[in-house]
Amino acid sequence: MASATLSSYTTPLFLLPPLLVLLFLFLFLFLSPQNEYHLTDFLYSSTIFSPTKTSNTTLPENPSNGSLGFSINKISDQKQSSVKLPLLAGKHDKKNSSLTRIEEDLARARAAIQKAVLSKNYSSDKEEAFIPKGCIYRNRYAFHQVIEMVKIFKIWTYREGGQPIFHEGPVNNIYAIEGQFIDEMDFIGKSPFMAKHPDEAHAFFLPLSVAKIVHSIYQPITSQADYSRDRLQCWEIFKKREKNDFCTTHAPSVSYANPELFKNFIRVLCNANTSEGFKPGKDVSLPEVYLPFGKLGPPRLGQPPNNRPILAFFVGGAHGIIRKILFEHWKEKDNEVLIYERLPIGKNYTKLMGQSKFCLCPSGYEVASPRAVEAIHAGCVPVMISDNYSLPFNDILDWSQFSVQIPVAKIPEIKNILEGISRDRYLKMQERVMRVQRHFVLNRPARPFDIIHMILHSVWLRRLNFELQVPH
């Protein structure tokens, strides 16, 4: 059994390892940012998810016992992870008091979620405009208790660091979610989740923009000798396709360089690849979102289901083995399954998505791309073609209810698979896509149940799985 010890120092933000340039993620600390309160070890329960499954997870309606070591995806048979703090001397009594209050907040939240799951009841002290219902949710009663998160969850955003590396990120194009989230959490006094003091915080946010690091200070690979996994492995690819669908990251492997530094972190990253170290029970899968310049989303050109003549649609570069297989079998070879490497002149990408029943979302060089979110915005049923991809918000949303999963090995059968979906089933799935849209919409400022709240909710669930034992 591992024991927790206190760190003797805090790594300065400007000395974070150079391998952080591999990341397109947000990092959340569980504990106090003060030097003497950083834990260098803790116990983590991985019982809340199956690391190898990103869908088709069965959610029990009732917990198996009185404990609550869980996310919405699964009620655990074990108690949540706990970390015991060493006895702290007199001058730290205030810190102990703060930590006690924080743990009491979390205990109340756990109890509220557990009560909602057991009673199968929605409870709130105020009238609400939206109540989650239906099969798109793994457990709608538990998810409804996001109201507890809004009331309780506080995040301290580090003030250290200067622009453009810290406190600033891209707010448009393929990396937009990074900059939009940083801006939301760094706009002092605007977000209800912002802690006024570190002692109030349940988690701590490093407002670090990896996109800005790559743009501003990263030294590119210039010779074969420079090429190694300890540097930006996909840099040569990045130079050729910086506007295409990829994350500049082999992010899960970054913690291999300094495991101790990352033990107290929740990694929120788009390359949620379980084969590269992404841990669904601890890390958060970040949806990749493409934003047109000056917009918070694409134009809504989606047609009603009876006005979608295209069976399936995809446009994108030949990035990675999955797309090469897709192009080999389907590129410009079928009048109903429209697969292009480059969009034909005169065609409108968003309009074509809005005219399609199914939108293919194959992995590129990395498992994620913006197409899943684009498909949902267009009212098009996403067809996920990937290996080892932990889907965004999978602990909350049941993707099997509003998307199609096609294994890479069955790419040659895409048309038969999609044609085999009955009209009735398609209509139900398309209607669920429309209902799930609210969880992938970006608002500024953020609103309940939108994409930023969903990201925070995913972090919140993982924070609930930790209990710090305060000495008495």
C-alpha positions as a Python dict, from the first residue, in 0.01 Angstrom:
ca = {
    (1, 'M'): (0, 0, 0),
    (2, 'A'): (153, 327, -108),
    (3, 'S'): (189, 607, 142),
    (4, 'A'): (153, 975, 73),
    (5, 'T'): (434, 1213, 155),
    (6, 'L'): (468, 1585, 130),
    (7, 'S'): (686, 1740, -137),
    (8, 'S'): (966, 1964, -19),
    (9, 'Y'): (928, 2199, -309),
    (10, 'T'): (701, 2295, -594),
    (11, 'T'): (822, 2280, -954),
    (12, 'P'): (811, 2637, -1088),
    (13, 'L'): (572, 2674, -1377),
    (14, 'F'): (840, 2807, -1609),
    (15, 'L'): (1055, 2500, -1539),
    (16, 'L'): (793, 2243, -1628),
    (17, 'P'): (960, 1971, -1839),
    (18, 'P'): (1013, 2049, -2206),
    (19, 'L'): (807, 1743, -2289),
    (20, 'L'): (499, 1945, -2203),
    (21, 'V'): (514, 2064, -2562),
    (22, 'L'): (371, 1725, -2647),
    (23, 'L'): (49, 1806, -2472),
    (24, 'F'): (-279, 1944, -2587),
    (25, 'L'): (-438, 1917, -2247),
    (26, 'F'): (-540, 2085, -1928),
    (27, 'L'): (-388, 1976, -1600),
    (28, 'F'): (-570, 1982, -1272),
    (29, 'L'): (-404, 1930, -936),
    (30, 'F'): (-603, 1772, -658),
    (31, 'L'): (-437, 1946, -367),
    (32, 'S'): (-316, 2278, -232),
    (33, 'P'): (-70, 2475, -448),
    (34, 'Q'): (129, 2576, -143),
    (35, 'N'): (470, 2411, -129),
    (36, 'E'): (423, 2210, 186),
    (37, 'Y'): (93, 2067, 72),
    (38, 'H'): (181, 1911, -262),
    (39, 'L'): (149, 1535, -230),
    (40, 'T'): (404, 1335, -423),
    (41, 'D'): (205, 1014, -402),
    (42, 'F'): (-156, 911, -363),
    (43, 'L'): (-383, 613, -398),
    (44, 'Y'): (-606, 600, -700),
    (45, 'S'): (-901, 369, -754),
    (46, 'S'): (-941, 260, -1115),
    (47, 'T'): (-1267, 84, -1046),
    (48, 'I'): (-1485, 351, -1199),
    (49, 'F'): (-1404, 259, -1559),
    (50, 'S'): (-1280, -30, -1764),
    (51, 'P'): (-958, 107, -1918),
    (52, 'T'): (-998, -102, -2231),
    (53, 'K'): (-1362, -23, -2305),
    (54, 'T'): (-1486, 311, -2425),
    (55, 'S'): (-1843, 212, -2496),
    (56, 'N'): (-2102, -55, -2427),
    (57, 'T'): (-2046, -21, -2054),
    (58, 'T'): (-2339, -135, -1845),
    (59, 'L'): (-2450, 114, -1585),
    (60, 'P'): (-2627, -30, -1281),
    (61, 'E'): (-2925, 171, -1166),
    (62, 'N'): (-2839, 111, -801),
    (63, 'P'): (-2505, 101, -619),
    (64, 'S'): (-2402, -236, -483),
    (65, 'N'): (-2333, -108, -134),
    (66, 'G'): (-2328, 206, 73),
    (67, 'S'): (-1996, 339, -51),
    (68, 'L'): (-1948, 572, -342),
    (69, 'G'): (-1624, 515, -531),
    (70, 'F'): (-1764, 593, -870),
    (71, 'S'): (-1827, 810, -1165),
    (72, 'I'): (-2161, 812, -1338),
    (73, 'N'): (-2037, 525, -1551),
    (74, 'K'): (-2014, 268, -1276),
    (75, 'I'): (-2094, 238, -908),
    (76, 'S'): (-1791, 82, -745),
    (77, 'D'): (-1784, -202, -493),
    (78, 'Q'): (-1497, -24, -321),
    (79, 'K'): (-1465, 295, -127),
    (80, 'Q'): (-1320, 595, -299),
    (81, 'S'): (-944, 636, -290),
    (82, 'S'): (-806, 809, 12),
    (83, 'V'): (-485, 988, 99),
    (84, 'K'): (-372, 1035, 456),
    (85, 'L'): (-191, 1355, 537),
    (86, 'P'): (83, 1361, 800),
    (87, 'L'): (0, 1534, 1126),
    (88, 'L'): (52, 1905, 1077),
    (89, 'A'): (180, 2143, 1343),
    (90, 'G'): (3, 2443, 1494),
    (91, 'K'): (57, 2700, 1221),
    (92, 'H'): (-110, 2463, 976),
    (93, 'D'): (-436, 2441, 1174),
    (94, 'K'): (-599, 2683, 934),
    (95, 'K'): (-495, 2466, 644),
    (96, 'N'): (-642, 2162, 819),
    (97, 'S'): (-966, 2350, 867),
    (98, 'S'): (-977, 2444, 501),
    (99, 'L'): (-908, 2088, 394),
    (100, 'T'): (-1176, 1961, 629),
    (101, 'R'): (-1431, 2197, 475),
    (102, 'I'): (-1333, 2094, 124),
    (103, 'E'): (-1371, 1725, 209),
    (104, 'E'): (-1706, 1795, 373),
    (105, 'D'): (-1821, 1964, 52),
    (106, 'L'): (-1719, 1661, -149),
    (107, 'A'): (-1882, 1422, 96),
    (108, 'R'): (-2212, 1608, 61),
    (109, 'A'): (-2185, 1592, -316),
    (110, 'R'): (-2115, 1218, -305),
    (111, 'A'): (-2414, 1169, -78),
    (112, 'A'): (-2643, 1374, -305),
    (113, 'I'): (-2542, 1170, -610),
    (114, 'Q'): (-2582, 844, -423),
    (115, 'K'): (-2925, 947, -299),
    (116, 'A'): (-3037, 1042, -649),
    (117, 'V'): (-2920, 706, -788),
    (118, 'L'): (-3085, 505, -510),
    (119, 'S'): (-3416, 692, -516),
    (120, 'K'): (-3422, 736, -895),
    (121, 'N'): (-3537, 1087, -827),
    (122, 'Y'): (-3453, 1434, -951),
    (123, 'S'): (-3408, 1672, -661),
    (124, 'S'): (-3334, 2042, -669),
    (125, 'D'): (-3405, 2344, -454),
    (126, 'K'): (-3500, 2554, -755),
    (127, 'E'): (-3694, 2530, -1076),
    (128, 'E'): (-3474, 2418, -1363),
    (129, 'A'): (-3492, 2487, -1734),
    (130, 'F'): (-3340, 2151, -1827),
    (131, 'I'): (-3356, 1808, -1667),
    (132, 'P'): (-3156, 1526, -1833),
    (133, 'K'): (-3381, 1241, -1939),
    (134, 'G'): (-3366, 950, -2178),
    (135, 'C'): (-3135, 672, -2286),
    (136, 'I'): (-2854, 900, -2405),
    (137, 'Y'): (-2746, 920, -2039),
    (138, 'R'): (-2584, 632, -1857),
    (139, 'N'): (-2757, 740, -1537),
    (140, 'R'): (-2971, 1049, -1573),
    (141, 'Y'): (-3040, 1081, -1200),
    (142, 'A'): (-2673, 1087, -1112),
    (143, 'F'): (-2592, 1327, -1395),
    (144, 'H'): (-2866, 1561, -1278),
    (145, 'Q'): (-2661, 1618, -966),
    (146, 'V'): (-2431, 1835, -1175),
    (147, 'I'): (-2626, 2102, -985),
    (148, 'E'): (-2412, 2011, -686),
    (149, 'M'): (-2100, 2075, -891),
    (150, 'V'): (-2221, 2421, -990),
    (151, 'K'): (-2286, 2505, -625),
    (152, 'I'): (-1966, 2357, -481),
    (153, 'F'): (-1681, 2306, -727),
    (154, 'K'): (-1407, 2568, -705),
    (155, 'I'): (-1090, 2583, -913),
    (156, 'W'): (-784, 2794, -852),
    (157, 'T'): (-616, 2909, -1172),
    (158, 'Y'): (-245, 2967, -1126),
    (159, 'R'): (-152, 3335, -1168),
    (160, 'E'): (212, 3262, -1247),
    (161, 'G'): (347, 3260, -1599),
    (162, 'G'): (333, 3515, -1880),
    (163, 'Q'): (176, 3535, -2220),
    (164, 'P'): (180, 3391, -2476),
    (165, 'I'): (269, 3055, -2316),
    (166, 'F'): (38, 3095, -2016),
    (167, 'H'): (-302, 3257, -1981),
    (168, 'E'): (-360, 3269, -2357),
    (169, 'G'): (-447, 3015, -2624),
    (170, 'P'): (-598, 2992, -2973),
    (171, 'V'): (-970, 3062, -2972),
    (172, 'N'): (-1033, 2966, -3335),
    (173, 'N'): (-946, 2683, -3573),
    (174, 'I'): (-866, 2329, -3467),
    (175, 'Y'): (-712, 2413, -3126),
    (176, 'A'): (-995, 2645, -3023),
    (177, 'I'): (-1115, 2443, -2724),
    (178, 'E'): (-776, 2497, -2556),
    (179, 'G'): (-787, 2875, -2579),
    (180, 'Q'): (-1159, 2901, -2508),
    (181, 'F'): (-1126, 2695, -2191),
    (182, 'I'): (-821, 2888, -2072),
    (183, 'D'): (-1003, 3215, -2133),
    (184, 'E'): (-1313, 3093, -1949),
    (185, 'M'): (-1119, 2982, -1642),
    (186, 'D'): (-868, 3270, -1647),
    (187, 'F'): (-1115, 3559, -1676),
    (188, 'I'): (-1096, 3666, -1314),
    (189, 'G'): (-1431, 3706, -1143),
    (190, 'K'): (-1643, 3585, -1434),
    (191, 'S'): (-1664, 3208, -1392),
    (192, 'P'): (-1868, 3079, -1096),
    (193, 'F'): (-1612, 2799, -1063),
    (194, 'M'): (-1322, 3032, -990),
    (195, 'A'): (-1192, 3015, -635),
    (196, 'K'): (-1116, 3348, -471),
    (197, 'H'): (-832, 3192, -271),
    (198, 'P'): (-631, 2871, -309),
    (199, 'D'): (-764, 2743, 23),
    (200, 'E'): (-1113, 2731, -127),
    (201, 'A'): (-1014, 2518, -424),
    (202, 'H'): (-1097, 2155, -492),
    (203, 'A'): (-864, 2152, -796),
    (204, 'F'): (-596, 2372, -949),
    (205, 'F'): (-561, 2464, -1313),
    (206, 'L'): (-241, 2530, -1511),
    (207, 'P'): (-343, 2771, -1791),
    (208, 'L'): (-72, 2647, -2024),
    (209, 'S'): (-120, 2663, -2402),
    (210, 'V'): (69, 2392, -2582),
    (211, 'A'): (-37, 2537, -2917),
    (212, 'K'): (136, 2862, -2817),
    (213, 'I'): (448, 2675, -2708),
    (214, 'V'): (472, 2508, -3047),
    (215, 'H'): (409, 2837, -3225),
    (216, 'S'): (633, 3060, -3014),
    (217, 'I'): (932, 2875, -2872),
    (218, 'Y'): (956, 2518, -2986),
    (219, 'Q'): (1270, 2435, -3182),
    (220, 'P'): (1177, 2209, -3473),
    (221, 'I'): (1356, 1891, -3569),
    (222, 'T'): (1621, 1977, -3825),
    (223, 'S'): (1814, 1651, -3856),
    (224, 'Q'): (1763, 1279, -3813),
    (225, 'A'): (1964, 1292, -3493),
    (226, 'D'): (1707, 1527, -3340),
    (227, 'Y'): (1422, 1287, -3408),
    (228, 'S'): (1318, 1095, -3097),
    (229, 'R'): (1009, 1038, -2889),
    (230, 'D'): (1157, 1268, -2626),
    (231, 'R'): (1080, 1556, -2863),
    (232, 'L'): (770, 1642, -3055),
    (233, 'Q'): (732, 1316, -3240),
    (234, 'C'): (472, 1442, -3483),
    (235, 'W'): (656, 1766, -3569),
    (236, 'E'): (742, 1662, -3925),
    (237, 'I'): (376, 1584, -3977),
    (238, 'F'): (278, 1913, -3816),
    (239, 'K'): (487, 2113, -4063),
    (240, 'K'): (294, 1960, -4352),
    (241, 'R'): (-58, 1973, -4215),
    (242, 'E'): (-88, 2230, -3941),
    (243, 'K'): (-444, 2315, -4046),
    (244, 'N'): (-567, 1957, -4064),
    (245, 'D'): (-732, 1734, -3806),
    (246, 'F'): (-478, 1633, -3549),
    (247, 'C'): (-356, 1704, -3200),
    (248, 'T'): (6, 1808, -3166),
    (249, 'T'): (47, 1538, -2907),
    (250, 'H'): (142, 1194, -2799),
    (251, 'A'): (6, 1333, -2475),
    (252, 'P'): (-48, 1019, -2267),
    (253, 'S'): (325, 936, -2288),
    (254, 'V'): (439, 1272, -2156),
    (255, 'S'): (414, 1156, -1796),
    (256, 'Y'): (668, 881, -1862),
    (257, 'A'): (942, 1146, -1850),
    (258, 'N'): (863, 1253, -1493),
    (259, 'P'): (599, 1028, -1332),
    (260, 'E'): (631, 1196, -994),
    (261, 'L'): (530, 1534, -1136),
    (262, 'F'): (212, 1392, -1284),
    (263, 'K'): (92, 1178, -997),
    (264, 'N'): (-127, 1459, -865),
    (265, 'F'): (-269, 1555, -1202),
    (266, 'I'): (-583, 1486, -1396),
    (267, 'R'): (-489, 1507, -1761),
    (268, 'V'): (-756, 1645, -1991),
    (269, 'L'): (-646, 1572, -2346),
    (270, 'C'): (-779, 1516, -2694),
    (271, 'N'): (-554, 1219, -2776),
    (272, 'A'): (-750, 992, -2545),
    (273, 'N'): (-577, 678, -2670),
    (274, 'T'): (-582, 395, -2418),
    (275, 'S'): (-300, 217, -2602),
    (276, 'E'): (-73, 518, -2536),
    (277, 'G'): (-133, 549, -2163),
    (278, 'F'): (-465, 735, -2143),
    (279, 'K'): (-641, 617, -1827),
    (280, 'P'): (-1021, 663, -1854),
    (281, 'G'): (-1072, 636, -1480),
    (282, 'K'): (-827, 917, -1408),
    (283, 'D'): (-786, 1121, -1726),
    (284, 'V'): (-1053, 1316, -1915),
    (285, 'S'): (-1117, 1283, -2288),
    (286, 'L'): (-1137, 1631, -2439),
    (287, 'P'): (-1361, 1675, -2745),
    (288, 'E'): (-1176, 1838, -3030),
    (289, 'V'): (-1366, 2138, -3163),
    (290, 'Y'): (-1303, 2337, -3479),
    (291, 'L'): (-1424, 2697, -3457),
    (292, 'P'): (-1445, 2933, -3758),
    (293, 'F'): (-1281, 3270, -3702),
    (294, 'G'): (-1494, 3488, -3475),
    (295, 'K'): (-1757, 3218, -3423),
    (296, 'L'): (-1849, 2986, -3139),
    (297, 'G'): (-1955, 2709, -3375),
    (298, 'P'): (-2029, 2617, -3736),
    (299, 'P'): (-2339, 2743, -3918),
    (300, 'R'): (-2641, 2522, -3855),
    (301, 'L'): (-2713, 2378, -4199),
    (302, 'G'): (-2850, 2044, -4086),
    (303, 'Q'): (-3158, 1921, -4269),
    (304, 'P'): (-3449, 1721, -4125),
    (305, 'P'): (-3401, 1342, -4149),
    (306, 'N'): (-3633, 1309, -4450),
    (307, 'N'): (-3414, 1552, -4648),
    (308, 'R'): (-3079, 1375, -4614),
    (309, 'P'): (-3012, 1194, -4943),
    (310, 'I'): (-2646, 1109, -4870),
    (311, 'L'): (-2597, 781, -4686),
    (312, 'A'): (-2246, 856, -4553),
    (313, 'F'): (-1994, 1138, -4593),
    (314, 'F'): (-1629, 1211, -4516),
    (315, 'V'): (-1364, 1457, -4634),
    (316, 'G'): (-1012, 1461, -4493),
    (317, 'G'): (-646, 1397, -4551),
    (318, 'A'): (-491, 1052, -4576),
    (319, 'H'): (-355, 1074, -4224),
    (320, 'G'): (-281, 747, -4053),
    (321, 'I'): (-344, 384, -4140),
    (322, 'I'): (-720, 393, -4074),
    (323, 'R'): (-786, 660, -4334),
    (324, 'K'): (-559, 491, -4585),
    (325, 'I'): (-770, 177, -4551),
    (326, 'L'): (-1086, 385, -4581),
    (327, 'F'): (-963, 553, -4900),
    (328, 'E'): (-847, 225, -5047),
    (329, 'H'): (-1200, 88, -5029),
    (330, 'W'): (-1422, 394, -5066),
    (331, 'K'): (-1249, 705, -5200),
    (332, 'E'): (-1473, 844, -5477),
    (333, 'K'): (-1605, 495, -5553),
    (334, 'D'): (-1970, 517, -5451),
    (335, 'N'): (-2257, 758, -5516),
    (336, 'E'): (-2410, 707, -5169),
    (337, 'V'): (-2096, 679, -4959),
    (338, 'L'): (-1917, 1003, -5045),
    (339, 'I'): (-1551, 980, -4943),
    (340, 'Y'): (-1309, 1251, -5054),
    (341, 'E'): (-952, 1341, -4971),
    (342, 'R'): (-1017, 1693, -5097),
    (343, 'L'): (-1356, 1858, -5118),
    (344, 'P'): (-1467, 1900, -5481),
    (345, 'I'): (-1471, 2257, -5608),
    (346, 'G'): (-1806, 2423, -5551),
    (347, 'K'): (-1909, 2195, -5266),
    (348, 'N'): (-1983, 2319, -4911),
    (349, 'Y'): (-1844, 2098, -4635),
    (350, 'T'): (-2095, 2191, -4365),
    (351, 'K'): (-2388, 2174, -4606),
    (352, 'L'): (-2288, 1822, -4717),
    (353, 'M'): (-2273, 1710, -4354),
    (354, 'G'): (-2619, 1853, -4306),
    (355, 'Q'): (-2746, 1648, -4601),
    (356, 'S'): (-2595, 1321, -4478),
    (357, 'K'): (-2754, 1055, -4262),
    (358, 'F'): (-2421, 931, -4129),
    (359, 'C'): (-2090, 1118, -4098),
    (360, 'L'): (-1775, 907, -4083),
    (361, 'C'): (-1529, 999, -3809),
    (362, 'P'): (-1215, 793, -3873),
    (363, 'S'): (-907, 848, -3662),
    (364, 'G'): (-615, 1022, -3832),
    (365, 'Y'): (-263, 1031, -3693),
    (366, 'E'): (-428, 1055, -3354),
    (367, 'V'): (-751, 894, -3234),
    (368, 'A'): (-954, 1218, -3213),
    (369, 'S'): (-1067, 1466, -3474),
    (370, 'P'): (-1322, 1750, -3478),
    (371, 'R'): (-1559, 1549, -3696),
    (372, 'A'): (-1754, 1388, -3413),
    (373, 'V'): (-1853, 1729, -3277),
    (374, 'E'): (-1911, 1864, -3629),
    (375, 'A'): (-2139, 1570, -3706),
    (376, 'I'): (-2340, 1627, -3390),
    (377, 'H'): (-2378, 1997, -3471),
    (378, 'A'): (-2500, 1902, -3820),
    (379, 'G'): (-2755, 1654, -3685),
    (380, 'C'): (-2563, 1377, -3859),
    (381, 'V'): (-2521, 1042, -3681),
    (382, 'P'): (-2146, 1001, -3607),
    (383, 'V'): (-1982, 681, -3727),
    (384, 'M'): (-1675, 628, -3511),
    (385, 'I'): (-1397, 433, -3682),
    (386, 'S'): (-1106, 404, -3441),
    (387, 'D'): (-908, 178, -3215),
    (388, 'N'): (-852, 246, -2844),
    (389, 'Y'): (-1039, 579, -2842),
    (390, 'S'): (-1197, 675, -2510),
    (391, 'L'): (-1487, 889, -2629),
    (392, 'P'): (-1554, 1231, -2471),
    (393, 'F'): (-1794, 1232, -2175),
    (394, 'N'): (-1828, 854, -2206),
    (395, 'D'): (-1887, 823, -1833),
    (396, 'I'): (-2198, 1039, -1875),
    (397, 'L'): (-2322, 984, -2229),
    (398, 'D'): (-2406, 646, -2382),
    (399, 'W'): (-2257, 689, -2729),
    (400, 'S'): (-2414, 364, -2849),
    (401, 'Q'): (-2752, 541, -2842),
    (402, 'F'): (-2660, 817, -3087),
    (403, 'S'): (-2357, 693, -3283),
    (404, 'V'): (-2239, 389, -3475),
    (405, 'Q'): (-1915, 211, -3389),
    (406, 'I'): (-1745, 36, -3681),
    (407, 'P'): (-1425, -162, -3616),
    (408, 'V'): (-1136, -87, -3848),
    (409, 'A'): (-1147, -445, -3975),
    (410, 'K'): (-1499, -386, -4106),
    (411, 'I'): (-1425, -75, -4312),
    (412, 'P'): (-1496, -270, -4635),
    (413, 'E'): (-1845, -338, -4499),
    (414, 'I'): (-1937, 23, -4417),
    (415, 'K'): (-2217, 50, -4673),
    (416, 'N'): (-2374, -282, -4578),
    (417, 'I'): (-2358, -196, -4209),
    (418, 'L'): (-2521, 145, -4253),
    (419, 'E'): (-2784, 17, -4497),
    (420, 'G'): (-2863, -254, -4244),
    (421, 'I'): (-2976, 7, -3990),
    (422, 'S'): (-3355, 24, -4013),
    (423, 'R'): (-3534, 349, -4086),
    (424, 'D'): (-3692, 343, -3742),
    (425, 'R'): (-3360, 292, -3567),
    (426, 'Y'): (-3195, 568, -3771),
    (427, 'L'): (-3474, 814, -3685),
    (428, 'K'): (-3433, 738, -3316),
    (429, 'M'): (-3055, 783, -3334),
    (430, 'Q'): (-3086, 1108, -3526),
    (431, 'E'): (-3334, 1242, -3273),
    (432, 'R'): (-3090, 1156, -2994),
    (433, 'V'): (-2811, 1337, -3181),
    (434, 'M'): (-3028, 1647, -3175),
    (435, 'R'): (-3085, 1606, -2802),
    (436, 'V'): (-2718, 1555, -2723),
    (437, 'Q'): (-2617, 1870, -2915),
    (438, 'R'): (-2651, 2090, -2604),
    (439, 'H'): (-2358, 1908, -2445),
    (440, 'F'): (-2126, 1995, -2734),
    (441, 'V'): (-2225, 2359, -2777),
    (442, 'L'): (-1971, 2623, -2675),
    (443, 'N'): (-2111, 2924, -2490),
    (444, 'R'): (-1920, 3224, -2358),
    (445, 'P'): (-1968, 3259, -2074),
    (446, 'A'): (-2027, 2890, -2019),
    (447, 'R'): (-2378, 2771, -1939),
    (448, 'P'): (-2504, 2464, -1751),
    (449, 'F'): (-2472, 2139, -1947),
    (450, 'D'): (-2270, 2293, -2235),
    (451, 'I'): (-1929, 2165, -2348),
    (452, 'I'): (-1724, 2359, -2092),
    (453, 'H'): (-1952, 2247, -1810),
    (454, 'M'): (-1924, 1890, -1939),
    (455, 'I'): (-1543, 1911, -1930),
    (456, 'L'): (-1555, 2047, -1576),
    (457, 'H'): (-1808, 1781, -1480),
    (458, 'S'): (-1571, 1509, -1601),
    (459, 'V'): (-1296, 1659, -1382),
    (460, 'W'): (-1542, 1692, -1094),
    (461, 'L'): (-1633, 1321, -1109),
    (462, 'R'): (-1269, 1223, -1089),
    (463, 'R'): (-1208, 1461, -800),
    (464, 'L'): (-1498, 1297, -614),
    (465, 'N'): (-1312, 967, -627),
    (466, 'F'): (-1045, 1100, -395),
    (467, 'E'): (-1078, 1156, -24),
    (468, 'L'): (-805, 1329, 172),
    (469, 'Q'): (-785, 1212, 533),
    (470, 'V'): (-738, 1517, 754),
    (471, 'P'): (-540, 1452, 1076),
    (472, 'H'): (-710, 1533, 1404),
}
